[in-house]
Tab-separated table of C-alpha atoms in Angstrom:
chain	number	residue	atom	x	y	z
A	1	VAL	CA	160.765	14.674	87.506
A	2	GLY	CA	160.389	15.432	91.749
A	3	ARG	CA	161.381	19.479	91.559
A	4	ARG	CA	158.823	19.800	88.179
A	5	ALA	CA	156.190	18.531	90.069
A	6	ALA	CA	156.907	20.396	93.612
A	7	MET	CA	157.628	23.111	90.918
A	8	ALA	CA	153.893	22.981	89.425
A	9	ALA	CA	151.885	22.144	92.163
A	10	ALA	CA	153.165	25.529	94.177
A	11	ALA	CA	152.190	27.152	91.210
A	12	ARG	CA	148.938	25.632	91.413
A	13	ARG	CA	148.621	27.337	95.428
A	14	ALA	CA	149.353	29.934	94.000
A	15	ALA	CA	147.438	30.318	91.325
A	16	ALA	CA	144.573	29.499	93.660
A	17	SER	CA	145.316	32.052	96.009
A	18	ARG	CA	145.678	34.720	93.376
A	19	SER	CA	141.565	33.646	92.536
A	20	ARG	CA	140.889	33.493	96.229
A	21	ARG	CA	142.463	36.795	96.701
A	22	SER	CA	140.902	37.859	93.144
A	23	ALA	CA	136.965	36.948	94.502
A	24	GLY	CA	137.487	38.860	97.499
A	25	ALA	CA	138.551	41.804	96.422
A	26	GLY	CA	135.694	41.528	93.102
A	27	ALA	CA	133.331	40.992	96.337
A	28	GLY	CA	134.637	43.808	97.826
A	29	ARG	CA	134.234	46.433	94.972
A	30	ARG	CA	130.939	45.132	94.157
A	31	ALA	CA	130.131	45.502	97.968
A	32	ALA	CA	131.750	48.549	97.806
A	33	ALA	CA	129.751	49.803	94.438
A	34	GLY	CA	126.663	48.105	95.994
A	35	SER	CA	126.687	50.591	98.710
A	36	ARG	CA	127.247	53.706	96.917
A	37	LEU	CA	124.165	52.827	93.991
A	38	ALA	CA	122.635	52.497	98.007
A	39	VAL	CA	123.545	56.387	99.307
A	40	ARG	CA	122.959	57.463	95.416
A	41	VAL	CA	119.170	56.261	95.854
A	42	ALA	CA	118.749	57.389	99.135
A	43	ALA	CA	120.405	60.890	98.313
A	44	ALA	CA	117.830	61.009	95.026
A	45	ALA	CA	115.301	61.153	97.153
A	46	LYS	CA	111.920	63.778	95.748
A	47	PRO	CA	112.898	66.786	95.892
A	48	TRP	CA	109.515	68.642	96.353
A	49	ALA	CA	107.013	68.484	99.099
A	50	ASP	CA	103.634	66.119	98.903
A	51	LYS	CA	100.719	68.079	98.628
A	52	ASP	CA	99.031	67.101	101.633
A	53	ALA	CA	96.675	70.583	102.296
A	54	ARG	CA	93.690	71.464	99.942
A	55	LEU	CA	92.234	74.818	99.456
A	56	VAL	CA	87.943	73.659	98.618
A	57	LEU	CA	85.862	76.877	97.866
A	58	GLU	CA	82.219	76.793	98.699
A	59	ASP	CA	81.595	76.828	94.213
A	60	GLY	CA	83.464	73.096	94.028
A	61	SER	CA	86.208	73.844	92.605
A	62	VAL	CA	89.462	72.177	95.337
A	63	TRP	CA	93.134	72.936	94.754
A	64	HIS	CA	96.014	70.853	95.857
A	65	GLY	CA	98.813	72.106	97.777
A	66	VAL	CA	101.548	72.302	100.348
A	67	GLY	CA	100.401	72.862	103.851
A	68	PHE	CA	103.094	74.932	106.516
A	69	GLY	CA	102.246	76.789	109.356
A	70	ALA	CA	99.659	75.432	111.515
A	71	LYS	CA	98.158	71.874	111.046
A	72	GLY	CA	93.730	71.363	110.813
A	73	THR	CA	91.078	73.121	109.029
A	74	ARG	CA	89.679	76.525	108.540
A	75	VAL	CA	86.641	78.710	106.884
A	76	ALA	CA	86.743	82.034	105.926
A	77	GLU	CA	86.568	84.450	103.576
A	78	LEU	CA	89.042	84.275	100.677
A	79	VAL	CA	90.095	87.931	98.984
A	80	PHE	CA	93.165	88.521	97.415
A	81	ASN	CA	95.896	91.289	97.743
A	82	THR	CA	98.735	92.987	95.519
A	83	SER	CA	100.791	94.810	97.832
A	84	LEU	CA	104.217	93.627	96.445
A	85	THR	CA	105.880	94.257	100.196
A	86	GLY	CA	104.466	93.688	103.837
A	87	TYR	CA	103.099	90.057	103.863
A	88	GLN	CA	103.709	90.999	108.235
A	89	GLU	CA	102.073	93.725	108.176
A	90	ILE	CA	99.532	92.082	106.890
A	91	LEU	CA	99.303	88.532	108.471
A	92	THR	CA	98.748	91.538	111.517
A	93	ASP	CA	95.972	94.219	110.427
A	94	PRO	CA	92.677	93.198	112.558
A	95	SER	CA	91.162	94.729	109.549
A	96	TYR	CA	91.475	90.813	107.629
A	97	LYS	CA	89.788	88.878	110.313
A	98	GLU	CA	87.931	85.806	109.697
A	99	GLN	CA	89.566	85.603	106.451
A	100	PHE	CA	92.282	83.803	104.229
A	101	VAL	CA	94.903	86.459	101.954
A	102	LEU	CA	95.392	84.939	98.654
A	103	PHE	CA	98.942	87.196	97.909
A	104	THR	CA	99.280	87.783	93.820
A	105	CYS	CA	102.789	88.460	94.534
A	106	PRO	CA	104.135	84.356	93.947
A	107	HIS	CA	107.286	84.828	96.647
A	108	ILE	CA	106.277	85.227	100.099
A	109	GLY	CA	108.513	84.850	103.130
A	110	ASN	CA	112.028	85.509	102.126
A	111	VAL	CA	112.660	88.053	105.532
A	112	GLY	CA	110.979	85.430	107.202
A	113	ILE	CA	109.505	87.763	110.540
A	114	ASN	CA	111.010	90.072	112.580
A	115	PRO	CA	109.434	91.527	116.453
A	116	GLU	CA	108.730	95.602	114.459
A	117	ASP	CA	107.096	95.294	112.135
A	118	MET	CA	103.878	94.334	113.839
A	119	GLU	CA	100.341	96.008	113.534
A	120	SER	CA	98.826	94.848	116.187
A	121	GLY	CA	99.696	92.171	118.914
A	122	LYS	CA	99.123	89.067	116.483
A	123	VAL	CA	98.140	88.059	113.725
A	124	HIS	CA	94.759	88.239	112.928
A	125	LEU	CA	93.721	86.152	109.061
A	126	SER	CA	93.441	82.528	109.429
A	127	GLY	CA	95.454	81.896	106.994
A	128	ILE	CA	97.055	82.344	103.831
A	129	VAL	CA	97.489	81.006	100.184
A	130	ILE	CA	101.008	81.432	98.651
A	131	ARG	CA	102.033	80.633	95.255
A	132	ASP	CA	105.529	80.032	96.296
A	133	LEU	CA	107.266	79.714	100.001
A	134	ALA	CA	110.643	81.026	99.959
A	135	ARG	CA	113.181	78.185	101.432
A	136	GLN	CA	116.396	80.799	102.421
A	137	VAL	CA	114.771	83.378	105.408
A	138	SER	CA	117.595	86.546	103.983
A	139	ASN	CA	116.768	89.493	106.514
A	140	TYR	CA	119.306	90.855	109.325
A	141	ARG	CA	116.149	91.117	111.399
A	142	SER	CA	114.315	88.340	110.757
A	143	ASP	CA	114.061	85.819	114.613
A	144	ARG	CA	111.974	82.923	112.364
A	145	THR	CA	110.047	81.793	109.299
A	146	LEU	CA	106.947	82.835	108.318
A	147	SER	CA	105.833	78.893	108.459
A	148	ASP	CA	106.530	79.076	112.320
A	149	TYR	CA	105.219	82.731	113.239
A	150	LEU	CA	101.526	80.914	111.677
A	151	ASN	CA	101.817	77.698	113.654
A	152	GLU	CA	102.744	79.602	117.043
A	153	ALA	CA	99.077	81.901	116.185
A	154	GLY	CA	97.300	79.332	115.135
A	155	ALA	CA	96.605	80.551	111.201
A	156	VAL	CA	97.426	77.826	108.016
A	157	GLY	CA	98.976	77.499	104.847
A	158	ILE	CA	98.611	76.417	101.557
A	159	THR	CA	101.479	76.915	98.336
A	160	GLU	CA	102.005	75.349	95.154
A	161	VAL	CA	98.999	76.580	94.136
A	162	ASP	CA	98.522	78.509	90.792
A	163	THR	CA	97.700	82.058	92.644
A	164	ARG	CA	96.958	83.605	88.878
A	165	GLU	CA	94.018	81.440	88.727
A	166	LEU	CA	92.583	82.213	91.422
A	167	THR	CA	93.169	85.969	91.835
A	168	ARG	CA	91.067	85.272	87.927
A	169	LYS	CA	88.252	83.667	89.952
A	170	LEU	CA	88.078	85.686	92.446
A	171	ARG	CA	88.133	89.429	89.646
A	172	ASP	CA	85.390	87.402	87.949
A	173	THR	CA	82.680	85.281	90.865
A	174	GLY	CA	83.489	87.857	93.922
A	175	CYS	CA	85.003	87.196	96.896
A	176	LEU	CA	84.150	82.999	98.292
A	177	ASN	CA	84.286	81.343	101.091
A	178	ALA	CA	86.748	78.721	101.824
A	179	VAL	CA	88.667	75.936	103.973
A	180	ILE	CA	92.552	74.974	103.948
A	181	SER	CA	92.857	71.706	105.515
A	182	THR	CA	95.490	69.860	106.227
A	183	ASP	CA	93.175	66.911	107.449
A	184	ALA	CA	93.597	63.341	104.865
A	185	GLY	CA	90.169	62.312	107.139
A	186	LYS	CA	87.983	64.798	105.680
A	187	SER	CA	86.540	64.135	101.995
A	188	ASP	CA	85.836	67.230	99.641
A	189	ALA	CA	82.675	67.065	99.772
A	190	GLU	CA	82.729	67.971	103.727
A	191	LEU	CA	84.203	71.184	102.460
A	192	VAL	CA	82.290	71.719	100.086
A	193	GLU	CA	79.596	72.240	102.339
A	194	MET	CA	81.333	73.597	105.580
A	195	ALA	CA	82.356	76.267	102.541
A	196	LYS	CA	79.226	77.056	102.266
A	197	GLY	CA	77.122	76.834	105.742
A	198	TRP	CA	79.555	80.026	106.515
A	199	SER	CA	79.104	83.101	106.303
A	200	ILE	CA	81.115	86.399	107.062
A	201	LEU	CA	78.218	88.888	106.548
A	202	GLY	CA	76.138	90.616	109.223
A	203	LYS	CA	78.966	89.940	111.622
A	204	ASP	CA	80.373	92.750	114.068
A	205	LEU	CA	83.894	91.611	114.047
A	206	ILE	CA	85.617	95.067	115.190
A	207	SER	CA	84.008	94.037	118.795
A	208	GLU	CA	86.485	90.709	118.761
A	209	VAL	CA	89.170	92.828	117.771
A	210	THR	CA	88.944	96.086	119.951
A	211	CYS	CA	90.641	97.405	123.744
A	212	ALA	CA	89.021	96.026	126.320
A	213	GLU	CA	90.353	99.461	128.529
A	214	PRO	CA	91.329	102.205	127.071
A	215	TYR	CA	94.943	103.117	126.928
A	216	ASP	CA	97.389	106.182	126.341
A	217	TRP	CA	99.707	105.744	122.565
A	218	VAL	CA	102.888	107.660	122.885
A	219	ASP	CA	104.749	106.490	120.126
A	220	PRO	CA	105.246	108.851	117.538
A	221	THR	CA	107.242	106.942	113.884
A	222	ASP	CA	110.899	105.878	114.763
A	223	GLU	CA	113.486	107.987	113.611
A	224	GLU	CA	115.190	105.764	111.145
A	225	TRP	CA	111.327	105.247	109.491
A	226	GLU	CA	110.473	109.208	109.028
A	227	PHE	CA	109.633	110.176	105.571
A	228	SER	CA	107.803	113.349	105.586
A	229	GLY	CA	108.481	117.274	105.840
A	230	LEU	CA	104.868	118.167	107.523
A	231	ARG	CA	106.203	116.944	111.288
A	232	PRO	CA	105.378	119.591	113.399
A	233	GLU	CA	108.650	121.987	114.754
A	234	SER	CA	109.640	121.296	118.259
A	235	GLY	CA	107.926	122.237	120.520
A	236	ALA	CA	104.928	123.561	119.297
A	237	GLU	CA	101.578	122.285	121.430
A	238	PRO	CA	100.519	118.977	121.342
A	239	LEU	CA	96.883	118.369	120.783
A	240	SER	CA	94.278	115.875	122.190
A	241	LEU	CA	93.550	112.962	119.574
A	242	VAL	CA	90.627	110.061	121.406
A	243	ALA	CA	90.490	107.538	118.497
A	244	TYR	CA	87.966	105.142	118.530
A	245	ASP	CA	89.707	101.122	118.089
A	246	PHE	CA	87.174	99.146	115.841
A	247	GLY	CA	91.255	97.369	115.185
A	248	VAL	CA	93.549	100.045	115.109
A	249	LYS	CA	96.895	99.220	113.032
A	250	SER	CA	99.867	100.459	114.951
A	251	ASN	CA	101.447	102.155	112.040
A	252	ILE	CA	98.190	104.687	112.546
A	253	LEU	CA	98.898	105.998	115.791
A	254	ARG	CA	102.206	106.569	115.453
A	255	ARG	CA	102.030	108.892	112.585
A	256	LEU	CA	98.982	110.781	114.595
A	257	ALA	CA	101.805	110.901	116.957
A	258	ALA	CA	105.286	111.599	114.877
A	259	TYR	CA	101.925	115.358	114.023
A	260	GLY	CA	101.796	115.657	117.603
A	261	CYS	CA	98.801	113.753	118.611
A	262	ASN	CA	98.285	112.419	122.509
A	263	ILE	CA	96.440	110.018	121.879
A	264	ARG	CA	93.926	108.208	124.403
A	265	VAL	CA	93.362	105.342	122.647
A	266	VAL	CA	89.055	103.553	123.556
A	267	PRO	CA	86.921	99.641	123.040
A	268	ALA	CA	84.873	99.961	119.788
A	269	SER	CA	81.610	100.585	122.789
A	270	PHE	CA	82.981	103.347	124.168
A	271	PRO	CA	80.073	105.965	125.326
A	272	ALA	CA	80.393	109.254	122.987
A	273	GLU	CA	79.322	111.451	126.149
A	274	GLU	CA	82.605	110.300	128.092
A	275	VAL	CA	84.982	110.774	125.336
A	276	LEU	CA	83.851	114.612	124.891
A	277	ALA	CA	83.901	115.076	128.664
A	278	LEU	CA	87.514	114.285	127.631
A	279	ASN	CA	87.128	117.421	126.077
A	280	PRO	CA	89.418	116.513	122.636
A	281	ASP	CA	91.217	118.524	120.050
A	282	GLY	CA	89.503	115.404	117.298
A	283	VAL	CA	88.413	111.890	117.417
A	284	LEU	CA	89.494	109.235	115.292
A	285	PHE	CA	87.642	106.364	114.097
A	286	SER	CA	89.279	103.683	113.186
A	287	ASN	CA	89.560	101.177	110.300
A	288	GLY	CA	88.460	98.048	110.861
A	289	PRO	CA	87.199	94.081	109.858
A	290	GLY	CA	83.994	93.259	108.921
A	291	ASP	CA	79.915	94.281	108.035
A	292	PRO	CA	80.032	97.687	109.343
A	293	SER	CA	75.985	97.774	108.825
A	294	ALA	CA	76.615	94.662	111.773
A	295	VAL	CA	78.451	97.680	114.249
A	296	PRO	CA	75.162	99.854	115.343
A	297	TYR	CA	76.194	101.395	118.210
A	298	ALA	CA	79.396	102.532	115.964
A	299	VAL	CA	77.227	104.474	114.458
A	300	GLU	CA	75.103	105.681	117.050
A	301	ASN	CA	78.547	106.906	119.054
A	302	ALA	CA	79.180	109.010	115.372
A	303	LYS	CA	76.264	110.490	115.593
A	304	LEU	CA	76.593	112.171	119.319
A	305	ILE	CA	80.151	113.103	117.879
A	306	LEU	CA	79.960	114.638	114.698
A	307	GLY	CA	79.986	118.058	114.661
A	308	LYS	CA	80.742	119.138	118.096
A	309	VAL	CA	84.864	118.438	117.328
A	310	PRO	CA	86.673	117.870	114.587
A	311	ALA	CA	86.243	113.875	113.783
A	312	PHE	CA	88.257	111.833	111.216
A	313	GLY	CA	87.635	108.473	109.669
A	314	ILE	CA	89.412	105.826	107.605
A	315	CYS	CA	88.484	103.045	106.150
A	316	MET	CA	85.936	101.295	108.301
A	317	GLY	CA	85.685	104.480	110.340
A	318	HIS	CA	84.834	106.145	106.849
A	319	GLN	CA	82.278	103.223	106.715
A	320	VAL	CA	80.798	104.298	110.278
A	321	MET	CA	80.872	107.792	109.656
A	322	GLY	CA	79.056	107.328	106.335
A	323	GLN	CA	76.096	105.744	108.073
A	324	ALA	CA	76.068	108.591	110.945
A	325	PHE	CA	75.881	110.799	108.477
A	326	GLY	CA	72.745	109.137	107.019
A	327	SER	CA	74.040	106.773	104.665
A	328	SER	CA	74.070	103.021	104.448
A	329	THR	CA	76.966	100.997	102.578
A	330	PHE	CA	77.125	97.439	99.880
A	331	LYS	CA	79.809	95.173	99.347
A	332	LEU	CA	81.855	95.215	96.309
A	333	PRO	CA	82.295	91.857	94.316
A	334	PHE	CA	86.023	91.891	95.327
A	335	GLY	CA	86.603	94.457	97.822
A	336	HIS	CA	90.165	96.438	97.052
A	337	HIS	CA	93.304	94.595	98.828
A	338	GLY	CA	96.466	95.994	97.489
A	339	GLY	CA	98.604	98.765	97.480
A	340	ASN	CA	98.279	100.186	94.022
A	341	HIS	CA	95.117	101.523	94.020
A	342	PRO	CA	94.399	104.743	92.567
A	343	VAL	CA	92.152	107.838	93.860
A	344	ARG	CA	91.503	111.106	92.990
A	345	HIS	CA	91.087	114.663	95.263
A	346	GLY	CA	88.171	116.173	93.760
A	347	GLU	CA	88.306	119.832	94.499
A	348	SER	CA	92.157	119.855	93.368
A	349	GLY	CA	92.728	116.746	90.959
A	350	ARG	CA	95.872	115.461	92.835
A	351	VAL	CA	95.743	111.125	92.571
A	352	GLU	CA	97.396	109.862	94.774
A	353	ILE	CA	98.176	105.568	95.203
A	354	SER	CA	96.976	105.031	98.118
A	355	SER	CA	97.502	101.244	100.434
A	356	GLN	CA	93.436	99.766	100.523
A	357	ASN	CA	91.821	96.840	102.561
A	358	HIS	CA	88.014	96.600	102.565
A	359	ASN	CA	84.865	95.055	100.653
A	360	TYR	CA	82.589	97.745	101.533
A	361	ALA	CA	82.276	100.349	100.422
A	362	VAL	CA	80.120	104.294	100.847
A	363	ASP	CA	76.679	104.562	98.993
A	364	PRO	CA	77.763	108.791	97.363
A	365	ASP	CA	73.643	108.572	96.097
A	366	LYS	CA	72.292	109.046	99.541
A	367	LEU	CA	74.624	111.950	101.888
A	368	PRO	CA	72.780	114.362	102.693
A	369	GLU	CA	73.417	118.193	101.410
A	370	GLY	CA	77.232	118.868	103.391
A	371	VAL	CA	78.493	115.847	102.976
A	372	VAL	CA	80.502	115.574	99.802
A	373	SER	CA	81.968	112.363	98.423
A	374	SER	CA	85.227	113.981	98.073
A	375	ILE	CA	87.225	111.878	96.974
A	376	ILE	CA	86.686	108.742	93.854
A	377	ASN	CA	88.420	105.377	93.312
A	378	LEU	CA	89.929	105.876	89.946
A	379	ASN	CA	89.701	102.415	88.907
A	380	ASP	CA	85.782	101.701	89.648
A	381	GLY	CA	84.780	105.150	91.221
A	382	THR	CA	83.092	104.071	93.862
A	383	CYS	CA	83.273	107.360	97.056
A	384	ALA	CA	86.852	106.796	98.599
A	385	GLY	CA	86.812	109.736	100.753
A	386	MET	CA	84.218	112.286	102.134
A	387	THR	CA	84.428	115.764	104.022
A	388	ALA	CA	81.935	117.788	106.077
A	389	ALA	CA	83.409	121.369	106.109
A	390	GLY	CA	80.218	122.332	108.659
A	391	MET	CA	81.475	119.617	110.720
A	392	LYS	CA	84.873	119.296	111.062
A	393	ALA	CA	85.260	115.779	109.925
A	394	MET	CA	86.381	114.388	107.048
A	395	SER	CA	86.761	110.188	105.968
A	396	ILE	CA	89.331	108.674	103.828
A	397	GLN	CA	88.200	104.274	102.832
A	398	TYR	CA	91.777	103.884	102.469
A	399	HIS	CA	94.988	103.302	104.802
A	400	PRO	CA	97.356	106.272	104.893
A	401	GLU	CA	99.671	105.221	106.820
A	402	ALA	CA	100.384	102.486	104.655
A	403	SER	CA	102.076	99.857	105.626
A	404	PRO	CA	102.596	98.536	103.135
A	405	GLY	CA	102.048	100.710	100.553
A	406	PRO	CA	103.186	104.267	99.756
A	407	HIS	CA	103.475	107.013	101.353
A	408	ASP	CA	101.060	109.790	98.971
A	409	SER	CA	98.427	109.764	101.584
A	410	ASP	CA	100.468	110.573	104.699
A	411	PRO	CA	99.520	114.047	104.507
A	412	SER	CA	95.915	113.932	104.514
A	413	PHE	CA	97.392	113.076	108.726
A	414	ASN	CA	98.146	116.516	108.244
A	415	ASP	CA	95.094	117.993	106.597
A	416	PHE	CA	93.294	115.893	110.291
A	417	VAL	CA	95.874	117.866	112.406
A	418	GLN	CA	95.348	121.785	110.842
A	419	MET	CA	91.321	120.833	111.812
A	420	MET	CA	91.661	120.348	114.727
A	421	ARG	CA	94.421	122.965	115.484
A	422	GLU	CA	92.121	125.056	114.257
A	423	TYR	CA	89.410	124.283	116.362
A	424	LYS	CA	91.657	124.340	119.419
A	425	ALA	CA	92.639	127.535	119.101
A	426	SER	CA	88.964	128.969	118.822
A	427	LYS	CA	87.747	127.055	122.387
């Protein structure tokens, strides 16, 4: 009996011990499971960013998106650009001063930013609007992301908005003033009033982007990127060119240097008398931002130069020359911005797909006798180029250097260079 009692007691103790071990193991398993659940919950945080930015238009519409680049509130004119490549060149094009650029290409930022593809020394636009910001940069030349670059430049960006609907709105209503803001403390109504109270009309913006002092430009297009078979033969006598900097893009200067020009770049207000005193073989009136009717000093300089030496106008330079000829300019509903604009040369019938960036056009009906609207835009019939043979002058509304865009229009540089060579030979 004693042995049986002892054995029963031992069995009870063993069972109790197993029960305690089982309870401890269960608690451990429950704790581990709870820990794994907590990890899964933490890892399952929403995979999208909060819509912390707003694009507010002067018509009262509000578009919510995700901010990137710099923080804060900016106001500018909203335009859309149809280029499929070259967002870095667009960012640094001075012609976009005080504008927001809406990219119709949905995926932006995938090649980052590199130090070689700048069209000027800094970002000139106020901000960008895109559908999707690339999450991964993939390019061997890149040294930073698009967002980091905009932040350094103080420019704002907004993504995750419906850029197709926005583009349709701008196409139907025309360019609109807009505000991009990451400031939650400002109401929608405040931002709408800010957009309504701002205007780009009548602003002289070329004085804000031009160089401070004259300088010499000598760098041609790098051999790696050279594509033209029209460049002068080695040893050809260089041409002396003065370029008015209304916001000139670097690749315009590179192309002219590649065609054999020694270039002296001068500020937008540089006196015409001093330009002529340099005895140049030609003068360039460059691209630039803003309202061409707001720069009468540039028009007066052009009047004094035209007919004395060969002249070539590009974009803003085309509009300045149009006014110097005696015509006027007018604002287009939504402008021409992109790398797929067809133009036709009237004399030859040649059609080019051109790169364009402008909101104004020259009125061809007001051009005097001897000045011909020689190129038309095939989208809307506006004047895309002028020639004045008796004054040794030519101009185009688009960008022959492209950057970004097709190279169809590069022969325009050769046309101007040949004009300079004939003039030089006659001196």
